[in-house]
Amino acid sequence: MKKIYLISSLIILIGITSGISYFLVRDANAQIPEDITLVTMDEGQYTFGEEKETIKLVEFIYTHCPDICPTTTQKMNLLRKDLIKEGVYGKDVQFVTITIDPYRDTPEVLRKYMDNFGLENDGNWIFLTGDQGDTLAEQKKIKQVADTFQFQYRDPGNGFYVHSTFTYLIDENNKFIKKFPMGEDFNKDEVFKKIMEEI
C-alpha cells in the first residue's frame, strides 16, 4: 500500500512540475508580433517592431474600469517619477497602455484619462487604441497583443470588463521579461528594481 501512495505522489509531483515548466517556458517565449499597428492617443500610428527600442512596461486597461485599472495607472505614475529621478525614463524605458475597449476609448478619451492622472504627453507613456473606422477588426488586433501574454478579458454585457490582473515588462524586441500584479498588489519598488536590473 505504501508503494502505491509513493508512486501516486511521484506522478502528481511530476505532473505539477511539468505544468509549472510549461507556463514558464510559454511566458519566456512570449513576444508581440511585429506587424500589429494600433492608434495612439494623438491619433498617430504605432507599429510593434518599428517603435523606439527600449524596454517597456505594458498595461492593459479600459477607462470605465472602476477600480483595478486606475489604481494600476496611479502606481505606474509613481514608478515613472522614480525612473525620471534615475534619468532612465524615456531614454531606456517607456510605458505602453493598451485599452481593451477601443469602442469607447477613443484617442480623445485616452488623452482625457492621461490628463486626469497628470500624465505629460511627452511620447514616453504611449496610450493605444484601435482605429475608430473599424473597431471590430481593431479589437482583434488588441486581442492578439493580449493573447501574447495570456491576458484574458471579456465584456459580460454590462460594459464592465472581467479581465486578467497583470502588467508585463518586455524587452526592446517586445519579448516577455516578467509580469507583475495590477491594482493594490502592484509593487512599484519591485518593478523599479527589475527595470534597473534589465537596463
mmCIF file with all atom_site columns, N, CA, C and O in Angstrom, residues 108-145:
data_model
loop_
_atom_site.group_PDB
_atom_site.id
_atom_site.type_symbol
_atom_site.label_atom_id
_atom_site.label_alt_id
_atom_site.label_comp_id
_atom_site.label_asym_id
_atom_site.label_entity_id
_atom_site.label_seq_id
_atom_site.pdbx_PDB_ins_code
_atom_site.Cartn_x
_atom_site.Cartn_y
_atom_site.Cartn_z
_atom_site.occupancy
_atom_site.B_iso_or_equiv
_atom_site.pdbx_formal_charge
_atom_site.auth_seq_id
_atom_site.auth_comp_id
_atom_site.auth_asym_id
_atom_site.auth_atom_id
_atom_site.pdbx_PDB_model_num
ATOM 1   N N  . GLU A 1 108 ? -9.329  60.690 -27.974 1.00 0.00 ? 108 GLU A N  1
ATOM 2   C CA . GLU A 1 108 ? -9.728  61.818 -27.130 1.00 0.00 ? 108 GLU A CA 1
ATOM 3   C C  . GLU A 1 108 ? -9.983  61.373 -25.688 1.00 0.00 ? 108 GLU A C  1
ATOM 4   O O  . GLU A 1 108 ? -9.561  62.029 -24.730 1.00 0.00 ? 108 GLU A O  1
ATOM 5   N N  . VAL A 1 109 ? -10.660 60.238 -25.530 1.00 0.00 ? 109 VAL A N  1
ATOM 6   C CA . VAL A 1 109 ? -10.937 59.696 -24.191 1.00 0.00 ? 109 VAL A CA 1
ATOM 7   C C  . VAL A 1 109 ? -9.632  59.316 -23.496 1.00 0.00 ? 109 VAL A C  1
ATOM 8   O O  . VAL A 1 109 ? -9.458  59.559 -22.294 1.00 0.00 ? 109 VAL A O  1
ATOM 9   N N  . LEU A 1 110 ? -8.695  58.746 -24.238 1.00 0.00 ? 110 LEU A N  1
ATOM 10  C CA . LEU A 1 110 ? -7.402  58.369 -23.654 1.00 0.00 ? 110 LEU A CA 1
ATOM 11  C C  . LEU A 1 110 ? -6.608  59.601 -23.222 1.00 0.00 ? 110 LEU A C  1
ATOM 12  O O  . LEU A 1 110 ? -5.951  59.587 -22.171 1.00 0.00 ? 110 LEU A O  1
ATOM 13  N N  . ARG A 1 111 ? -6.686  60.673 -24.008 1.00 0.00 ? 111 ARG A N  1
ATOM 14  C CA . ARG A 1 111 ? -5.994  61.918 -23.626 1.00 0.00 ? 111 ARG A CA 1
ATOM 15  C C  . ARG A 1 111 ? -6.591  62.483 -22.335 1.00 0.00 ? 111 ARG A C  1
ATOM 16  O O  . ARG A 1 111 ? -5.872  62.969 -21.458 1.00 0.00 ? 111 ARG A O  1
ATOM 17  N N  . LYS A 1 112 ? -7.912  62.396 -22.223 1.00 0.00 ? 112 LYS A N  1
ATOM 18  C CA . LYS A 1 112 ? -8.588  62.877 -21.013 1.00 0.00 ? 112 LYS A CA 1
ATOM 19  C C  . LYS A 1 112 ? -8.181  62.024 -19.809 1.00 0.00 ? 112 LYS A C  1
ATOM 20  O O  . LYS A 1 112 ? -7.968  62.534 -18.713 1.00 0.00 ? 112 LYS A O  1
ATOM 21  N N  . TYR A 1 113 ? -8.065  60.708 -20.022 1.00 0.00 ? 113 TYR A N  1
ATOM 22  C CA . TYR A 1 113 ? -7.629  59.789 -18.970 1.00 0.00 ? 113 TYR A CA 1
ATOM 23  C C  . TYR A 1 113 ? -6.226  60.174 -18.501 1.00 0.00 ? 113 TYR A C  1
ATOM 24  O O  . TYR A 1 113 ? -5.951  60.213 -17.300 1.00 0.00 ? 113 TYR A O  1
ATOM 25  N N  . MET A 1 114 ? -5.357  60.480 -19.451 1.00 0.00 ? 114 MET A N  1
ATOM 26  C CA . MET A 1 114 ? -3.997  60.919 -19.112 1.00 0.00 ? 114 MET A CA 1
ATOM 27  C C  . MET A 1 114 ? -4.028  62.207 -18.293 1.00 0.00 ? 114 MET A C  1
ATOM 28  O O  . MET A 1 114 ? -3.328  62.333 -17.283 1.00 0.00 ? 114 MET A O  1
ATOM 29  N N  . ASP A 1 115 ? -4.848  63.136 -18.727 1.00 0.00 ? 115 ASP A N  1
ATOM 30  C CA . ASP A 1 115 ? -4.970  64.418 -18.011 1.00 0.00 ? 115 ASP A CA 1
ATOM 31  C C  . ASP A 1 115 ? -5.431  64.203 -16.572 1.00 0.00 ? 115 ASP A C  1
ATOM 32  O O  . ASP A 1 115 ? -4.948  64.854 -15.650 1.00 0.00 ? 115 ASP A O  1
ATOM 33  N N  . ASN A 1 116 ? -6.366  63.288 -16.388 1.00 0.00 ? 116 ASN A N  1
ATOM 34  C CA . ASN A 1 116 ? -6.894  63.006 -15.053 1.00 0.00 ? 116 ASN A CA 1
ATOM 35  C C  . ASN A 1 116 ? -5.810  62.514 -14.093 1.00 0.00 ? 116 ASN A C  1
ATOM 36  O O  . ASN A 1 116 ? -5.917  62.712 -12.883 1.00 0.00 ? 116 ASN A O  1
ATOM 37  N N  . PHE A 1 117 ? -4.774  61.877 -14.643 1.00 0.00 ? 117 PHE A N  1
ATOM 38  C CA . PHE A 1 117 ? -3.678  61.364 -13.823 1.00 0.00 ? 117 PHE A CA 1
ATOM 39  C C  . PHE A 1 117 ? -2.455  62.275 -13.856 1.00 0.00 ? 117 PHE A C  1
ATOM 40  O O  . PHE A 1 117 ? -1.417  61.944 -13.284 1.00 0.00 ? 117 PHE A O  1
ATOM 41  N N  . GLY A 1 118 ? -2.588  63.420 -14.520 1.00 0.00 ? 118 GLY A N  1
ATOM 42  C CA . GLY A 1 118 ? -1.473  64.358 -14.594 1.00 0.00 ? 118 GLY A CA 1
ATOM 43  C C  . GLY A 1 118 ? -0.300  63.819 -15.383 1.00 0.00 ? 118 GLY A C  1
ATOM 44  O O  . GLY A 1 118 ? 0.862   64.132 -15.082 1.00 0.00 ? 118 GLY A O  1
ATOM 45  N N  . LEU A 1 119 ? -0.575  63.015 -16.417 1.00 0.00 ? 119 LEU A N  1
ATOM 46  C CA . LEU A 1 119 ? 0.491   62.416 -17.217 1.00 0.00 ? 119 LEU A CA 1
ATOM 47  C C  . LEU A 1 119 ? 0.862   63.327 -18.371 1.00 0.00 ? 119 LEU A C  1
ATOM 48  O O  . LEU A 1 119 ? 0.010   63.710 -19.173 1.00 0.00 ? 119 LEU A O  1
ATOM 49  N N  . GLU A 1 120 ? 2.132   63.645 -18.445 1.00 0.00 ? 120 GLU A N  1
ATOM 50  C CA . GLU A 1 120 ? 2.625   64.513 -19.516 1.00 0.00 ? 120 GLU A CA 1
ATOM 51  C C  . GLU A 1 120 ? 2.646   63.730 -20.821 1.00 0.00 ? 120 GLU A C  1
ATOM 52  O O  . GLU A 1 120 ? 3.144   62.603 -20.876 1.00 0.00 ? 120 GLU A O  1
ATOM 53  N N  . ASN A 1 121 ? 2.120   64.327 -21.867 1.00 0.00 ? 121 ASN A N  1
ATOM 54  C CA . ASN A 1 121 ? 2.101   63.682 -23.183 1.00 0.00 ? 121 ASN A CA 1
ATOM 55  C C  . ASN A 1 121 ? 3.423   63.965 -23.888 1.00 0.00 ? 121 ASN A C  1
ATOM 56  O O  . ASN A 1 121 ? 3.508   64.805 -24.777 1.00 0.00 ? 121 ASN A O  1
ATOM 57  N N  . ASP A 1 122 ? 4.483   63.266 -23.446 1.00 0.00 ? 122 ASP A N  1
ATOM 58  C CA . ASP A 1 122 ? 5.828   63.524 -23.976 1.00 0.00 ? 122 ASP A CA 1
ATOM 59  C C  . ASP A 1 122 ? 6.332   62.405 -24.877 1.00 0.00 ? 122 ASP A C  1
ATOM 60  O O  . ASP A 1 122 ? 7.497   62.377 -25.260 1.00 0.00 ? 122 ASP A O  1
ATOM 61  N N  . GLY A 1 123 ? 5.444   61.450 -25.212 1.00 0.00 ? 123 GLY A N  1
ATOM 62  C CA . GLY A 1 123 ? 5.830   60.342 -26.089 1.00 0.00 ? 123 GLY A CA 1
ATOM 63  C C  . GLY A 1 123 ? 6.515   59.197 -25.369 1.00 0.00 ? 123 GLY A C  1
ATOM 64  O O  . GLY A 1 123 ? 6.920   58.218 -26.005 1.00 0.00 ? 123 GLY A O  1
ATOM 65  N N  . ASN A 1 124 ? 6.633   59.297 -24.049 1.00 0.00 ? 124 ASN A N  1
ATOM 66  C CA . ASN A 1 124 ? 7.294   58.227 -23.296 1.00 0.00 ? 124 ASN A CA 1
ATOM 67  C C  . ASN A 1 124 ? 6.305   57.297 -22.586 1.00 0.00 ? 124 ASN A C  1
ATOM 68  O O  . ASN A 1 124 ? 6.682   56.229 -22.131 1.00 0.00 ? 124 ASN A O  1
ATOM 69  N N  . TRP A 1 125 ? 5.069   57.747 -22.475 1.00 0.00 ? 125 TRP A N  1
ATOM 70  C CA . TRP A 1 125 ? 3.994   56.868 -21.996 1.00 0.00 ? 125 TRP A CA 1
ATOM 71  C C  . TRP A 1 125 ? 2.949   56.888 -23.101 1.00 0.00 ? 125 TRP A C  1
ATOM 72  O O  . TRP A 1 125 ? 2.224   57.867 -23.286 1.00 0.00 ? 125 TRP A O  1
ATOM 73  N N  . ILE A 1 126 ? 2.873   55.795 -23.839 1.00 0.00 ? 126 ILE A N  1
ATOM 74  C CA . ILE A 1 126 ? 2.039   55.745 -25.029 1.00 0.00 ? 126 ILE A CA 1
ATOM 75  C C  . ILE A 1 126 ? 0.748   54.992 -24.731 1.00 0.00 ? 126 ILE A C  1
ATOM 76  O O  . ILE A 1 126 ? 0.773   53.870 -24.224 1.00 0.00 ? 126 ILE A O  1
ATOM 77  N N  . PHE A 1 127 ? -0.372  55.632 -25.035 1.00 0.00 ? 127 PHE A N  1
ATOM 78  C CA . PHE A 1 127 ? -1.679  55.002 -24.873 1.00 0.00 ? 127 PHE A CA 1
ATOM 79  C C  . PHE A 1 127 ? -2.171  54.574 -26.251 1.00 0.00 ? 127 PHE A C  1
ATOM 80  O O  . PHE A 1 127 ? -2.118  55.360 -27.207 1.00 0.00 ? 127 PHE A O  1
ATOM 81  N N  . LEU A 1 128 ? -2.643  53.333 -26.341 1.00 0.00 ? 128 LEU A N  1
ATOM 82  C CA . LEU A 1 128 ? -3.038  52.779 -27.636 1.00 0.00 ? 128 LEU A CA 1
ATOM 83  C C  . LEU A 1 128 ? -4.487  52.316 -27.643 1.00 0.00 ? 128 LEU A C  1
ATOM 84  O O  . LEU A 1 128 ? -4.990  51.760 -26.670 1.00 0.00 ? 128 LEU A O  1
ATOM 85  N N  . THR A 1 129 ? -5.131  52.560 -28.777 1.00 0.00 ? 129 THR A N  1
ATOM 86  C CA . THR A 1 129 ? -6.492  52.102 -29.011 1.00 0.00 ? 129 THR A CA 1
ATOM 87  C C  . THR A 1 129 ? -6.578  51.625 -30.456 1.00 0.00 ? 129 THR A C  1
ATOM 88  O O  . THR A 1 129 ? -5.554  51.485 -31.137 1.00 0.00 ? 129 THR A O  1
ATOM 89  N N  . GLY A 1 130 ? -7.801  51.401 -30.938 1.00 0.00 ? 130 GLY A N  1
ATOM 90  C CA . GLY A 1 130 ? -7.977  50.979 -32.318 1.00 0.00 ? 130 GLY A CA 1
ATOM 91  C C  . GLY A 1 130 ? -8.494  52.103 -33.189 1.00 0.00 ? 130 GLY A C  1
ATOM 92  O O  . GLY A 1 130 ? -8.960  53.132 -32.695 1.00 0.00 ? 130 GLY A O  1
ATOM 93  N N  . ASP A 1 131 ? -8.399  51.896 -34.489 1.00 0.00 ? 131 ASP A N  1
ATOM 94  C CA . ASP A 1 131 ? -8.940  52.837 -35.461 1.00 0.00 ? 131 ASP A CA 1
ATOM 95  C C  . ASP A 1 131 ? -10.455 52.847 -35.326 1.00 0.00 ? 131 ASP A C  1
ATOM 96  O O  . ASP A 1 131 ? -11.104 51.802 -35.407 1.00 0.00 ? 131 ASP A O  1
ATOM 97  N N  . GLN A 1 132 ? -11.023 54.020 -35.107 1.00 0.00 ? 132 GLN A N  1
ATOM 98  C CA . GLN A 1 132 ? -12.468 54.135 -34.892 1.00 0.00 ? 132 GLN A CA 1
ATOM 99  C C  . GLN A 1 132 ? -13.274 53.787 -36.141 1.00 0.00 ? 132 GLN A C  1
ATOM 100 O O  . GLN A 1 132 ? -14.482 53.574 -36.064 1.00 0.00 ? 132 GLN A O  1
ATOM 101 N N  . GLY A 1 133 ? -12.604 53.705 -37.290 1.00 0.00 ? 133 GLY A N  1
ATOM 102 C CA . GLY A 1 133 ? -13.300 53.353 -38.531 1.00 0.00 ? 133 GLY A CA 1
ATOM 103 C C  . GLY A 1 133 ? -13.655 51.882 -38.620 1.00 0.00 ? 133 GLY A C  1
ATOM 104 O O  . GLY A 1 133 ? -14.529 51.498 -39.406 1.00 0.00 ? 133 GLY A O  1
ATOM 105 N N  . ASP A 1 134 ? -12.975 51.036 -37.839 1.00 0.00 ? 134 ASP A N  1
ATOM 106 C CA . ASP A 1 134 ? -13.236 49.599 -37.900 1.00 0.00 ? 134 ASP A CA 1
ATOM 107 C C  . ASP A 1 134 ? -12.876 48.971 -36.554 1.00 0.00 ? 134 ASP A C  1
ATOM 108 O O  . ASP A 1 134 ? -11.899 48.242 -36.430 1.00 0.00 ? 134 ASP A O  1
ATOM 109 N N  . THR A 1 135 ? -13.687 49.268 -35.544 1.00 0.00 ? 135 THR A N  1
ATOM 110 C CA . THR A 1 135 ? -13.344 48.823 -34.186 1.00 0.00 ? 135 THR A CA 1
ATOM 111 C C  . THR A 1 135 ? -13.381 47.304 -34.029 1.00 0.00 ? 135 THR A C  1
ATOM 112 O O  . THR A 1 135 ? -12.671 46.756 -33.189 1.00 0.00 ? 135 THR A O  1
ATOM 113 N N  . LEU A 1 136 ? -14.177 46.611 -34.851 1.00 0.00 ? 136 LEU A N  1
ATOM 114 C CA . LEU A 1 136 ? -14.238 45.150 -34.757 1.00 0.00 ? 136 LEU A CA 1
ATOM 115 C C  . LEU A 1 136 ? -12.891 44.534 -35.146 1.00 0.00 ? 136 LEU A C  1
ATOM 116 O O  . LEU A 1 136 ? -12.362 43.674 -34.433 1.00 0.00 ? 136 LEU A O  1
ATOM 117 N N  . ALA A 1 137 ? -12.319 44.993 -36.246 1.00 0.00 ? 137 ALA A N  1
ATOM 118 C CA . ALA A 1 137 ? -11.010 44.498 -36.685 1.00 0.00 ? 137 ALA A CA 1
ATOM 119 C C  . ALA A 1 137 ? -9.921  44.915 -35.707 1.00 0.00 ? 137 ALA A C  1
ATOM 120 O O  . ALA A 1 137 ? -8.992  44.153 -35.426 1.00 0.00 ? 137 ALA A O  1
ATOM 121 N N  . GLU A 1 138 ? -10.048 46.129 -35.164 1.00 0.00 ? 138 GLU A N  1
ATOM 122 C CA . GLU A 1 138 ? -9.044  46.633 -34.220 1.00 0.00 ? 138 GLU A CA 1
ATOM 123 C C  . GLU A 1 138 ? -9.090  45.859 -32.903 1.00 0.00 ? 138 GLU A C  1
ATOM 124 O O  . GLU A 1 138 ? -8.050  45.609 -32.294 1.00 0.00 ? 138 GLU A O  1
ATOM 125 N N  . GLN A 1 139 ? -10.290 45.468 -32.493 1.00 0.00 ? 139 GLN A N  1
ATOM 126 C CA . GLN A 1 139 ? -10.428 44.665 -31.278 1.00 0.00 ? 139 GLN A CA 1
ATOM 127 C C  . GLN A 1 139 ? -9.673  43.341 -31.427 1.00 0.00 ? 139 GLN A C  1
ATOM 128 O O  . GLN A 1 139 ? -9.042  42.859 -30.483 1.00 0.00 ? 139 GLN A O  1
ATOM 129 N N  . LYS A 1 140 ? -9.702  42.782 -32.627 1.00 0.00 ? 140 LYS A N  1
ATOM 130 C CA . LYS A 1 140 ? -8.984  41.523 -32.891 1.00 0.00 ? 140 LYS A CA 1
ATOM 131 C C  . LYS A 1 140 ? -7.474  41.730 -32.761 1.00 0.00 ? 140 LYS A C  1
ATOM 132 O O  . LYS A 1 140 ? -6.768  40.856 -32.256 1.00 0.00 ? 140 LYS A O  1
ATOM 133 N N  . LYS A 1 141 ? -6.990  42.872 -33.222 1.00 0.00 ? 141 LYS A N  1
ATOM 134 C CA . LYS A 1 141 ? -5.554  43.154 -33.112 1.00 0.00 ? 141 LYS A CA 1
ATOM 135 C C  . LYS A 1 141 ? -5.147  43.338 -31.655 1.00 0.00 ? 141 LYS A C  1
ATOM 136 O O  . LYS A 1 141 ? -4.095  42.848 -31.218 1.00 0.00 ? 141 LYS A O  1
ATOM 137 N N  . ILE A 1 142 ? -5.981  44.040 -30.896 1.00 0.00 ? 142 ILE A N  1
ATOM 138 C CA . ILE A 1 142 ? -5.699  44.235 -29.465 1.00 0.00 ? 142 ILE A CA 1
ATOM 139 C C  . ILE A 1 142 ? -5.704  42.890 -28.746 1.00 0.00 ? 142 ILE A C  1
ATOM 140 O O  . ILE A 1 142 ? -4.832  42.610 -27.917 1.00 0.00 ? 142 ILE A O  1
ATOM 141 N N  . LYS A 1 143 ? -6.645  42.035 -29.119 1.00 0.00 ? 143 LYS A N  1
ATOM 142 C CA . LYS A 1 143 ? -6.714  40.704 -28.506 1.00 0.00 ? 143 LYS A CA 1
ATOM 143 C C  . LYS A 1 143 ? -5.475  39.886 -28.854 1.00 0.00 ? 143 LYS A C  1
ATOM 144 O O  . LYS A 1 143 ? -4.977  39.104 -28.040 1.00 0.00 ? 143 LYS A O  1
ATOM 145 N N  . GLN A 1 144 ? -4.974  40.075 -30.052 1.00 0.00 ? 144 GLN A N  1
ATOM 146 C CA . GLN A 1 144 ? -3.761  39.358 -30.466 1.00 0.00 ? 144 GLN A CA 1
ATOM 147 C C  . GLN A 1 144 ? -2.573  39.748 -29.589 1.00 0.00 ? 144 GLN A C  1
ATOM 148 O O  . GLN A 1 144 ? -1.779  38.907 -29.185 1.00 0.00 ? 144 GLN A O  1
ATOM 149 N N  . VAL A 1 145 ? -2.477  41.042 -29.277 1.00 0.00 ? 145 VAL A N  1
ATOM 150 C CA . VAL A 1 145 ? -1.410  41.503 -28.379 1.00 0.00 ? 145 VAL A CA 1
ATOM 151 C C  . VAL A 1 145 ? -1.629  40.932 -26.979 1.00 0.00 ? 145 VAL A C  1
ATOM 152 O O  . VAL A 1 145 ? -0.705  40.410 -26.353 1.00 0.00 ? 145 VAL A O  1
#
